[in-house]
XYZ file of C-alpha atoms in Angstrom:
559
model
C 0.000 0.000 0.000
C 1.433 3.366 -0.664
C 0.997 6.220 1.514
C 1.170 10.298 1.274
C 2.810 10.835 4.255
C 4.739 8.987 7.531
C 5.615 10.203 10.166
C 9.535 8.915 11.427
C 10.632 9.342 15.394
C 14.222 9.513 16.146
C 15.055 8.564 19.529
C 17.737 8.472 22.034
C 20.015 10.540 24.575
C 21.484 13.620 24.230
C 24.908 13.353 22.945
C 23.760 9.825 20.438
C 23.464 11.807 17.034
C 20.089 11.571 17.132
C 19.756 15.584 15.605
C 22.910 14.714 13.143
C 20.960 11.640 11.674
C 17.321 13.442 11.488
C 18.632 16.757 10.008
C 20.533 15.182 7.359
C 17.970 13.392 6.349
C 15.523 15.513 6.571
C 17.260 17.811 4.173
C 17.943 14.972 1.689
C 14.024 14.692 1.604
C 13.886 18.018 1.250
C 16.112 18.300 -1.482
C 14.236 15.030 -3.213
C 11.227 16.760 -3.000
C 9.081 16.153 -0.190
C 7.413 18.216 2.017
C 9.041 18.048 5.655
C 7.956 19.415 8.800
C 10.071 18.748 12.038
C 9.367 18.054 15.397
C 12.171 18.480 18.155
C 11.769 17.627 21.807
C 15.004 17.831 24.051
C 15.492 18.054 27.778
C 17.559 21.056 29.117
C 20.896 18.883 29.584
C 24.403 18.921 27.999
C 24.146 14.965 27.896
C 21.303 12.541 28.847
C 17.649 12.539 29.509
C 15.400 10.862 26.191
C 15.164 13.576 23.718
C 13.248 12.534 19.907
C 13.582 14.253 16.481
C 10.231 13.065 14.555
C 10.444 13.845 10.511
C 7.268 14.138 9.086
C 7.440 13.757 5.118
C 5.137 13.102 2.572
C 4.248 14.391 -1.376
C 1.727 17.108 -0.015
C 2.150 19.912 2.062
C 2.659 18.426 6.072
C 0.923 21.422 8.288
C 1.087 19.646 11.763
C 2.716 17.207 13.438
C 1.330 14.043 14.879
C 1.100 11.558 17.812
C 0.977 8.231 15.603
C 4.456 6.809 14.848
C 5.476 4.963 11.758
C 8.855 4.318 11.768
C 10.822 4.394 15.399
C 14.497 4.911 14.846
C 15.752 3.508 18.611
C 19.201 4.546 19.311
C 18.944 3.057 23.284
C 16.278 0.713 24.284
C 15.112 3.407 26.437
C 13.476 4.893 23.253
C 11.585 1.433 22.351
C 10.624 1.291 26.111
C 8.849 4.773 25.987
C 7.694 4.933 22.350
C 6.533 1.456 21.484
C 2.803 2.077 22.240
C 2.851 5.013 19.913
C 3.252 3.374 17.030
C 0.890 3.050 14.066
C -0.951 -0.615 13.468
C 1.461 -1.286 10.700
C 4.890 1.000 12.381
C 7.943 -0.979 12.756
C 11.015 -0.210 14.715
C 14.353 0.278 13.255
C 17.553 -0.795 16.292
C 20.564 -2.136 17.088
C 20.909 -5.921 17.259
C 21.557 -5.366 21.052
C 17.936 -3.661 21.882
C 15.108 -6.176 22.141
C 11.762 -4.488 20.493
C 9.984 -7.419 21.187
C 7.297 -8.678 18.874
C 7.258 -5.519 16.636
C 8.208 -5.733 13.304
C 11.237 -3.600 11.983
C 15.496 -3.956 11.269
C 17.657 -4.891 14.242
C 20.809 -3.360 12.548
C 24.451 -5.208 13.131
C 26.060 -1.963 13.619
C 29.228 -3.485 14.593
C 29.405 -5.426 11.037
C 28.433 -2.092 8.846
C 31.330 -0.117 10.495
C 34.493 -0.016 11.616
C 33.613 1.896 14.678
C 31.163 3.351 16.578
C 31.990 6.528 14.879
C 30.088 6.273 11.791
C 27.503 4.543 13.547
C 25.159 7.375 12.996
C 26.141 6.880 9.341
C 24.272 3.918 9.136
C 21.373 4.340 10.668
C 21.113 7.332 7.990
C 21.861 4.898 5.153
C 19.260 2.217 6.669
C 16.275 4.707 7.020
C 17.326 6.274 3.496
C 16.826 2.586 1.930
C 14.112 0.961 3.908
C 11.928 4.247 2.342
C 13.708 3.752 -0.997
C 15.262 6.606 -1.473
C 17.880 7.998 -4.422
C 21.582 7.268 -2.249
C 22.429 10.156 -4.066
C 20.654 12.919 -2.081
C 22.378 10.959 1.018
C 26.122 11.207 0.055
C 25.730 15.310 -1.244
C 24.541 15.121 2.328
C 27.409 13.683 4.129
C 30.083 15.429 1.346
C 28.442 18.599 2.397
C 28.694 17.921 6.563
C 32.038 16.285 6.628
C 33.531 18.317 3.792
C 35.564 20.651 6.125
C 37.383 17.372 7.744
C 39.054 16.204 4.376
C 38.236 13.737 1.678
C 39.326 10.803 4.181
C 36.903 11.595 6.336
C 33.930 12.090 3.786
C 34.521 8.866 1.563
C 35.018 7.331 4.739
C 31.601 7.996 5.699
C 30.002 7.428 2.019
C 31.586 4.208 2.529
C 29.733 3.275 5.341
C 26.523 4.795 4.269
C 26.891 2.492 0.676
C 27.151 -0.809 2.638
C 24.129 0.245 4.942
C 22.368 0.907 1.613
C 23.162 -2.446 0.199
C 22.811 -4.471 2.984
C 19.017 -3.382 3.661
C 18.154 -3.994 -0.254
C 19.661 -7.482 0.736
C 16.599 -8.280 2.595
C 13.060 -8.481 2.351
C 11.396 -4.869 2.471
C 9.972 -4.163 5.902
C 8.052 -0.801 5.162
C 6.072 0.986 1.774
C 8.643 2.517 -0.578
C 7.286 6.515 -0.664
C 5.384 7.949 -3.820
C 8.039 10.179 -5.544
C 6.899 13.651 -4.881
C 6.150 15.491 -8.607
C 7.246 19.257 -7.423
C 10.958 20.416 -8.577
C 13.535 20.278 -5.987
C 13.516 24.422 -5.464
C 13.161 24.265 -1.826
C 14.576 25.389 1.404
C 14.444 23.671 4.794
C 14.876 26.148 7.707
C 13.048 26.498 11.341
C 10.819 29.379 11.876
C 14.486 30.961 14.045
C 16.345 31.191 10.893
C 13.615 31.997 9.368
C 12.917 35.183 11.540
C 16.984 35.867 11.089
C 16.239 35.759 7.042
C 13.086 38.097 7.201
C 15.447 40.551 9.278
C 17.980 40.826 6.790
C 15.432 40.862 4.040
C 14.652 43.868 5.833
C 18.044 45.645 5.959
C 18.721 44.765 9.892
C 22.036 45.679 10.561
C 22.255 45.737 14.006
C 21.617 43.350 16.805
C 21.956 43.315 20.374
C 20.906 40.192 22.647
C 21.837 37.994 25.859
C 21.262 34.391 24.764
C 18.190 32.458 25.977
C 16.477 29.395 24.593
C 14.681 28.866 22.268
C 15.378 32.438 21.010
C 19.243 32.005 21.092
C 19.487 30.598 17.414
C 17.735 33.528 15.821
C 20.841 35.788 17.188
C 23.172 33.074 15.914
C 21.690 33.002 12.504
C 21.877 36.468 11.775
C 25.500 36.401 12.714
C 26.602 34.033 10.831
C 24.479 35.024 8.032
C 24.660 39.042 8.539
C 28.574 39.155 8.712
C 29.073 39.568 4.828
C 26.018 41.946 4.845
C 27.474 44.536 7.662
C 25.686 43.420 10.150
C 27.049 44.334 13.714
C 26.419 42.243 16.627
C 26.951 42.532 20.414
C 26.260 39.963 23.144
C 25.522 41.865 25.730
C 25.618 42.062 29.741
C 21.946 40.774 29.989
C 18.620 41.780 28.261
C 18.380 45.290 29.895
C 21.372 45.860 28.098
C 20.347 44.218 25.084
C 17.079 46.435 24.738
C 18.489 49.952 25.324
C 21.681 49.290 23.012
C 19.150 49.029 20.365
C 17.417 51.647 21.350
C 20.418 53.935 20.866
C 21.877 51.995 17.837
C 17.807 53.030 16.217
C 18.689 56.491 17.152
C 21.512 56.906 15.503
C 20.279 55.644 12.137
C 20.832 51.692 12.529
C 17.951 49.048 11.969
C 18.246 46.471 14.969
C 16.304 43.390 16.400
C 16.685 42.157 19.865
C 15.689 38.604 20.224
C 14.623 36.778 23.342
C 12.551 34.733 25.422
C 9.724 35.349 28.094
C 11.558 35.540 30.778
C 14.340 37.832 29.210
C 11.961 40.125 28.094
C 9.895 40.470 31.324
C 13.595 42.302 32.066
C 13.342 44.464 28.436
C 10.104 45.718 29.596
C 11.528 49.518 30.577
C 12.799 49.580 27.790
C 10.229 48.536 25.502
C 8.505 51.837 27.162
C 11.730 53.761 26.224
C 11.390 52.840 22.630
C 7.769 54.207 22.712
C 8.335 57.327 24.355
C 11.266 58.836 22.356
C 9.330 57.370 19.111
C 12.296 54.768 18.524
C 11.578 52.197 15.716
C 12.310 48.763 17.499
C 11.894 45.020 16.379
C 11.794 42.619 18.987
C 11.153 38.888 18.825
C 9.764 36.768 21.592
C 9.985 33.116 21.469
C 8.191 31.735 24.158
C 8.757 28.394 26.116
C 6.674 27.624 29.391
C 6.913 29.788 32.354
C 6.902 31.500 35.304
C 10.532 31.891 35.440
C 12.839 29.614 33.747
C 10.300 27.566 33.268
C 10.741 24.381 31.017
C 13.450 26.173 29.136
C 13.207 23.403 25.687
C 9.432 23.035 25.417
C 6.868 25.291 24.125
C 4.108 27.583 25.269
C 1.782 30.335 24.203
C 1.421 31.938 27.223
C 3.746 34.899 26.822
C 0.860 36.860 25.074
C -0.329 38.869 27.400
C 3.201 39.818 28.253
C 3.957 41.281 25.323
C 0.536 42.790 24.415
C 0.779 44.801 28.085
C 4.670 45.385 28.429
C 5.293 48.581 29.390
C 4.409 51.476 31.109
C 2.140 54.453 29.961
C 0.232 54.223 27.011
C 1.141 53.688 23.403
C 0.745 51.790 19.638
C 2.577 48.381 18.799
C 1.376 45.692 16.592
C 2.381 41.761 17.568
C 2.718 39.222 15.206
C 1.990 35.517 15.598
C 3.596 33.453 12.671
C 2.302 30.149 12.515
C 4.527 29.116 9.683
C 8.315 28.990 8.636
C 7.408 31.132 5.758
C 5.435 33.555 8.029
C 8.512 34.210 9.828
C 10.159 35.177 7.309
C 7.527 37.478 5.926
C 5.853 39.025 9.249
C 9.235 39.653 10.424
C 10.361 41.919 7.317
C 6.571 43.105 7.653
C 7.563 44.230 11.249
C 10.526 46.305 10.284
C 8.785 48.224 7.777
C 6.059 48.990 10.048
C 8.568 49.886 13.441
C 10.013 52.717 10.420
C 6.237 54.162 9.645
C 4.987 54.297 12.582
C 8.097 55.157 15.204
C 7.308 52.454 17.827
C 7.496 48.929 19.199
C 7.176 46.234 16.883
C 6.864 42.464 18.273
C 7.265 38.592 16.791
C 5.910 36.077 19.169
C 6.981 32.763 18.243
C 7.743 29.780 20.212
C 10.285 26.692 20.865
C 7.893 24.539 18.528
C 8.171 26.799 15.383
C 11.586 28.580 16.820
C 13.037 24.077 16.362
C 10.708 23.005 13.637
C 12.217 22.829 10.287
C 10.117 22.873 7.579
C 10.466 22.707 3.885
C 9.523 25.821 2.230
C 9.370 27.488 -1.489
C 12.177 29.886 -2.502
C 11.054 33.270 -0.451
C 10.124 35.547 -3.196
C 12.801 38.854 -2.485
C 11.447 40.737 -5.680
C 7.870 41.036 -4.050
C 8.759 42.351 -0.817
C 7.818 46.102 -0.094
C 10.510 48.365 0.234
C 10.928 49.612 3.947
C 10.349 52.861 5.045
C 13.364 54.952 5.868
C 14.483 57.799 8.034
C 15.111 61.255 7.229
C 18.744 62.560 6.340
C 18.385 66.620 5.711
C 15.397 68.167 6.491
C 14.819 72.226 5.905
C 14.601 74.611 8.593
C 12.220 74.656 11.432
C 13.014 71.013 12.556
C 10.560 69.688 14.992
C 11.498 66.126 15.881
C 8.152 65.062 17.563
C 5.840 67.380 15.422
C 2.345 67.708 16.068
C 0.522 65.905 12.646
C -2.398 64.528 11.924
C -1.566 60.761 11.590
C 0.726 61.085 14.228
C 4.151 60.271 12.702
C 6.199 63.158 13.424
C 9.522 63.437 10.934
C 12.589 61.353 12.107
C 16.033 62.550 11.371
C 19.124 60.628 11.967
C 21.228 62.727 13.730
C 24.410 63.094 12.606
C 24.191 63.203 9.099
C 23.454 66.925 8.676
C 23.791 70.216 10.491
C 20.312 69.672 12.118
C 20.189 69.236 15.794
C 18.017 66.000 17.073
C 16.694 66.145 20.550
C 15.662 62.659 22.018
C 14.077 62.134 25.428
C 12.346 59.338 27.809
C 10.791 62.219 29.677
C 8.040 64.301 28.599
C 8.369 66.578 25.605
C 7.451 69.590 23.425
C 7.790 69.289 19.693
C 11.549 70.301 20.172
C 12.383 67.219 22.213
C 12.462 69.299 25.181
C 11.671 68.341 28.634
C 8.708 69.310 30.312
C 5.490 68.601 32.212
C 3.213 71.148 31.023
C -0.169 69.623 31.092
C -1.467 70.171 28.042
C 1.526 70.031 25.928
C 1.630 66.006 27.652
C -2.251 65.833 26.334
C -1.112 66.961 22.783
C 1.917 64.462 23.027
C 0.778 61.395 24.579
C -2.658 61.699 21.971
C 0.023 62.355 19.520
C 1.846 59.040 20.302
C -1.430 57.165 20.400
C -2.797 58.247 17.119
C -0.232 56.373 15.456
C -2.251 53.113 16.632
C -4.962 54.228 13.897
C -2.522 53.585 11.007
C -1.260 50.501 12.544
C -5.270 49.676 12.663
C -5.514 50.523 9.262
C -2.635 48.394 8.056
C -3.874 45.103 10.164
C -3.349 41.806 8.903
C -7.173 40.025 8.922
C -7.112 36.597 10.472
C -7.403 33.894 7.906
C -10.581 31.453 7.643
C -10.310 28.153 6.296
C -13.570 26.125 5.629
C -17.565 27.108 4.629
C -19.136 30.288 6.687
C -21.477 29.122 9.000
C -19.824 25.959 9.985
C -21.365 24.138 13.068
C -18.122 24.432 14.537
C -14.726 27.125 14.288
C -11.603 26.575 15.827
C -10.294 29.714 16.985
C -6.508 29.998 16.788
C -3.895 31.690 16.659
C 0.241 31.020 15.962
C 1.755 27.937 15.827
C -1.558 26.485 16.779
C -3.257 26.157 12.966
C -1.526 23.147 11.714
C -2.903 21.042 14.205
C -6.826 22.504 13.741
C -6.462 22.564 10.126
C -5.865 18.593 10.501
C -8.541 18.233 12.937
C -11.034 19.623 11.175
C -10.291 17.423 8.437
C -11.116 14.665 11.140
C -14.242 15.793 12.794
C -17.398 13.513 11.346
C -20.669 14.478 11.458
C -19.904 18.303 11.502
C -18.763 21.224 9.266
C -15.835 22.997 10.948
C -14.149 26.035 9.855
C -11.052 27.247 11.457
C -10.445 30.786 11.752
C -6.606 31.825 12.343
C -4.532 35.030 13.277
C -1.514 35.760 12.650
C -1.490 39.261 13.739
C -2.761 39.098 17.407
C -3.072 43.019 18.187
C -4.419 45.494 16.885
C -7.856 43.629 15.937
C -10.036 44.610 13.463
C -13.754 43.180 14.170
C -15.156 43.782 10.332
C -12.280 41.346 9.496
C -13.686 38.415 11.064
C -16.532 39.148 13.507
C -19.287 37.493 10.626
C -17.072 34.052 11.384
C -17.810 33.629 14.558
C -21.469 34.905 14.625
C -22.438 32.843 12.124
C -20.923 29.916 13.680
C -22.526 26.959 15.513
C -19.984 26.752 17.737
C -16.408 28.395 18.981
C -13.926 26.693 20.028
C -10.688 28.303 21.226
C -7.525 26.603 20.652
C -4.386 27.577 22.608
C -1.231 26.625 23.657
C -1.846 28.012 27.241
C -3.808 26.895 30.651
C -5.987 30.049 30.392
C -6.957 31.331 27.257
C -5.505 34.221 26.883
C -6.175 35.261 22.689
C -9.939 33.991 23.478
C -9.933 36.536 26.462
C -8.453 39.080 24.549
C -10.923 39.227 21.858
C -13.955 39.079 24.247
C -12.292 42.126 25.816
C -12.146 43.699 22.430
C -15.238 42.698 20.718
C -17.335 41.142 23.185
C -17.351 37.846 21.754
C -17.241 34.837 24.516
C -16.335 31.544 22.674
C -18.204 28.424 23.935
C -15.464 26.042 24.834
C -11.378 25.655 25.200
C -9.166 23.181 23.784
C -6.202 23.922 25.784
C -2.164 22.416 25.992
C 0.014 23.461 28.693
C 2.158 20.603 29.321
C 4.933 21.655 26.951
C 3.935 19.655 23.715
C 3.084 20.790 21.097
C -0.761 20.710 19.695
C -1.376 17.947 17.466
C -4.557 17.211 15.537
C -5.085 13.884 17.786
C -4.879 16.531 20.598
C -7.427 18.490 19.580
C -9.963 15.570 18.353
C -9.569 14.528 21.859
C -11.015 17.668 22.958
C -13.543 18.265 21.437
C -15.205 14.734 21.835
C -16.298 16.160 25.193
C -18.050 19.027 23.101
C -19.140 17.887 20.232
């Protein structure tokens, strides 16, 4: 029987490979042609505890992960132990000789006859999956040329080697699992996580400046742009710690650069002056969030939605920000460069809110199409006489000059201010300021992102969602029997914009809020808002990810 899609677990310690094997292969299906979406789930450790890297493949487009297992790649018989009752009716398990998977059908691989050493034993477990699923050896050895290649020719033909024997010696026995459908698309893809992602859409952008204090699962974002944003004059600083990070941004914005700071909840609970900063001196200012379960360090490698209402009320005083809440790899890319344009129009805060799910979960994803992004605003240079930094006009976007790069002086300050950027707490100069500041928040109304709906109006049942969270609904609703569900998803989470999607829920049976969080916080939000109470929650707050089987299982106490 062939199948669309399977979904593959990689399991073992920390330290086995287990990320070496699954991202290697994973982009050798990606390069074949498949559609991959990855699932990573590690324990906060150096070395040790069980950590898994699932691969989810198939022809079509994957949008979620799942429970089910089909093929369990056991690198310690702790793995088989805790994965074993996952597994599909037909999964097998693929092991070393020396791990007993019982009764369950599968490879027990003599990894001490296929190599020399237990140094390319991660080799062949690569080579075993590639052939049990059929796959062109090819896409496996550009793979290995292309890791080893700093370490010598020795090294790589020692590995492709290894990885042709592990080929040969599962075609030299009966086939254990369906050989895939080959996938009919071209082989023009990426395969990035929603971090690098972010990283891309930043540079995209023209960032040229970043300043951070490392913090899972934000800390590869930073390391991205680095690496990437060297040869494009990008300057970097790891700072002190986030306080730091926020206000060297703040002053790098000031003087004419384009930053991002990156972080995590608990970071920016510490950025949160200076998020206020930003606002007050009418400081453009990216800022992504990638959130992992909290209060305080939390589970610092799982994932969470519950830094919302942290970043929709950071700050003190009043003022406009917009948040966005990719749910995709592509998203990332595009929200972020979306983010950077706006944080130039409109002089203020700007915020990503990922999480560890999308911030670990590659994905393969089309080409991103440069030639169709908008070009970003920019600052001022010269300006003529008369220059009144925070300006009283009518949208609220007073003229911003870099200072520095004419004769023009350029007053900035966290206090109040008159039009001159001069201190002072005349009443209603701080009335024709602070309205000033807030008016902005009608463009950044205007220029909202609606929430997309998937499914037929008037559906006995929506999902709400929002984030990382529409994979797994989409998939659900393709589930549900009996019912017509819709699912209705933002990716923009503030400002709302009722005429965008208020007619989706009215006209719905049924509302059903899905969240990664223990309270509900986008549902609450949007009753606050609009007024709109949803009927039921699907919540996850265990630090998993939401699956389709997750959601099903909620909603058979509703429907």
């Amino acid at each position: 029987m062939s199948r669309q899609n399977i979904n593959i677990v990689i399991g073992g310690a920390a330290g086995q490979g287990l990320a070496t094997i699954g991202t290697l292969f994973s982009k050798a299906m990606t390069r074949s042609g498949y559609n991959v979406l990855v699932l990573q789930k590690y324990m906060s450790r150096v070395r040790g505890g069980h950590n898994t890297f699932a691969v989810r493949m198939g022809v079509d487009e994957i949008v979620s992960p799942t429970d089910e297992i089909d093929i369990l790649v056991a690198l310690n018989a702790e793995t088989v132990n805790l994965h074993r009752g996952e597994l599909a009716e037909d999964g097998i398990i693929i092991c070393g000789d020396d791990i007993d998977k019982g009764d369950v059908s599968g490879l027990l691989i003599p990894f001490n006859d296929l190599a020399s050493k237990p140094l390319f034993y991660n080799t062949v477990a690569l080579g075993v999956l590639g052939s049990v699923l059929c796959q062109d050896i090819c896409y496996f050895e550009q793979m290995l040329s292309e890791a080893f290649g700093k370490k010598g020719n020795e090294v790589v033909q020692a590995n492709l080697d290894v990885l042709r024997i592990a080929f040969d010696w599962v075609k030299a026995k009966e086939a254990v699992y369906d050989c895939l459908p080959v996938p009919q698309y071209g082989e023009n893809k990426l395969m990035l996580n929603g971090n690098e992602a972010i990283a891309m859409g930043a540079l995209a952008a023209g960032c040229n400046f970043l300043s951070f204090y490392p913090m899972s699962p934000s800390t590869s974002i930073a390391q991205t742009l680095i690496g990437k944003g060297r040869g494009l004059g990008l300057k970097y600083e790891q700072v002190e710690d986030e306080i730091a990070a926020i206000n060297m941004a703040i002053g790098a914005s000031f003087a004419g650069a384009r930053p991002i700071v990156t972080t995590s909840g608990g970071g920016f609970a510490l950025m949160v002056e200076g998020v206020s900063l930003a606002a007050v001196s009418e400081t453009p200012l990216v800022t992504a969030v990638v959130q992992r379960p909290g209060p305080a360090t939390g589970m610092a490698t799982r994932t969470e939605q519950a830094d919302l209402n942290l970043v929709l009320y950071a700050g003190h005083g009043e003022f406009p920000r917009a948040i966005f809440a990719p749910a995709t790899v592509e998203e990332c890319f595009y929200l972020t460069h979306r983010a950077f344009d706006l944080a130039e129009q409109y002089q203020t805060p700007m915020f990503i809110l990922s999480d560890q799910f999308l911030a670990d979960s590659y994905q393969s994803v089309d080409v991103f199409d440069l030639d169709a992004l908008p070009d970003i605003a920019k600052p001022m240079l010269t300006v003529g006489g008369g220059y009144k930094r925070y300006e009283l006009t009518e949208d609220g976007v007073s003229p911003r000059l870099v200072p520095g790069f004419c004769e023009t002086l350029v007053r900035g300050d966290s206090h109040e201010h008159d039009e001159n950027g001069r201190i002072t707490e005349d009443g209603e100069n701080r009335i024709r300021q602070n309205s000033k500041r807030l008016v902005k928040g009608c463009g950044l109304w205007q220029d909202v992102i609606g929430p997309d709906y998937y499914g037929e109006k008037g559906a006995d049942l929506v999902l709400l969602c929002w984030g990382t969270t529409l994979g797994a609904c989409l998939e659900a609703a393709e589930q549900v029997d009996n019912h017509s569900v819709g699912v209705l998803h933002f990716k923009q989470v503030y400002p709302l914009r009722e005429e965008q999607f208020m007619e989706f829920l009215e006209e719905a049976g049924e509302v059903v809020a899905v969240e990664g969080n223990a309270t509900g916080q986008f549902a609450r939000f949007l009753a606050q808002e609009t007024g709109f109470r949803v009927g039921a929650y699907v919540l996850r707050f265990d630090g998993r990810i939401m699956t389709p089987q997750y959601v099903l299982r909620g909603l058979e106490s509703i429907l």
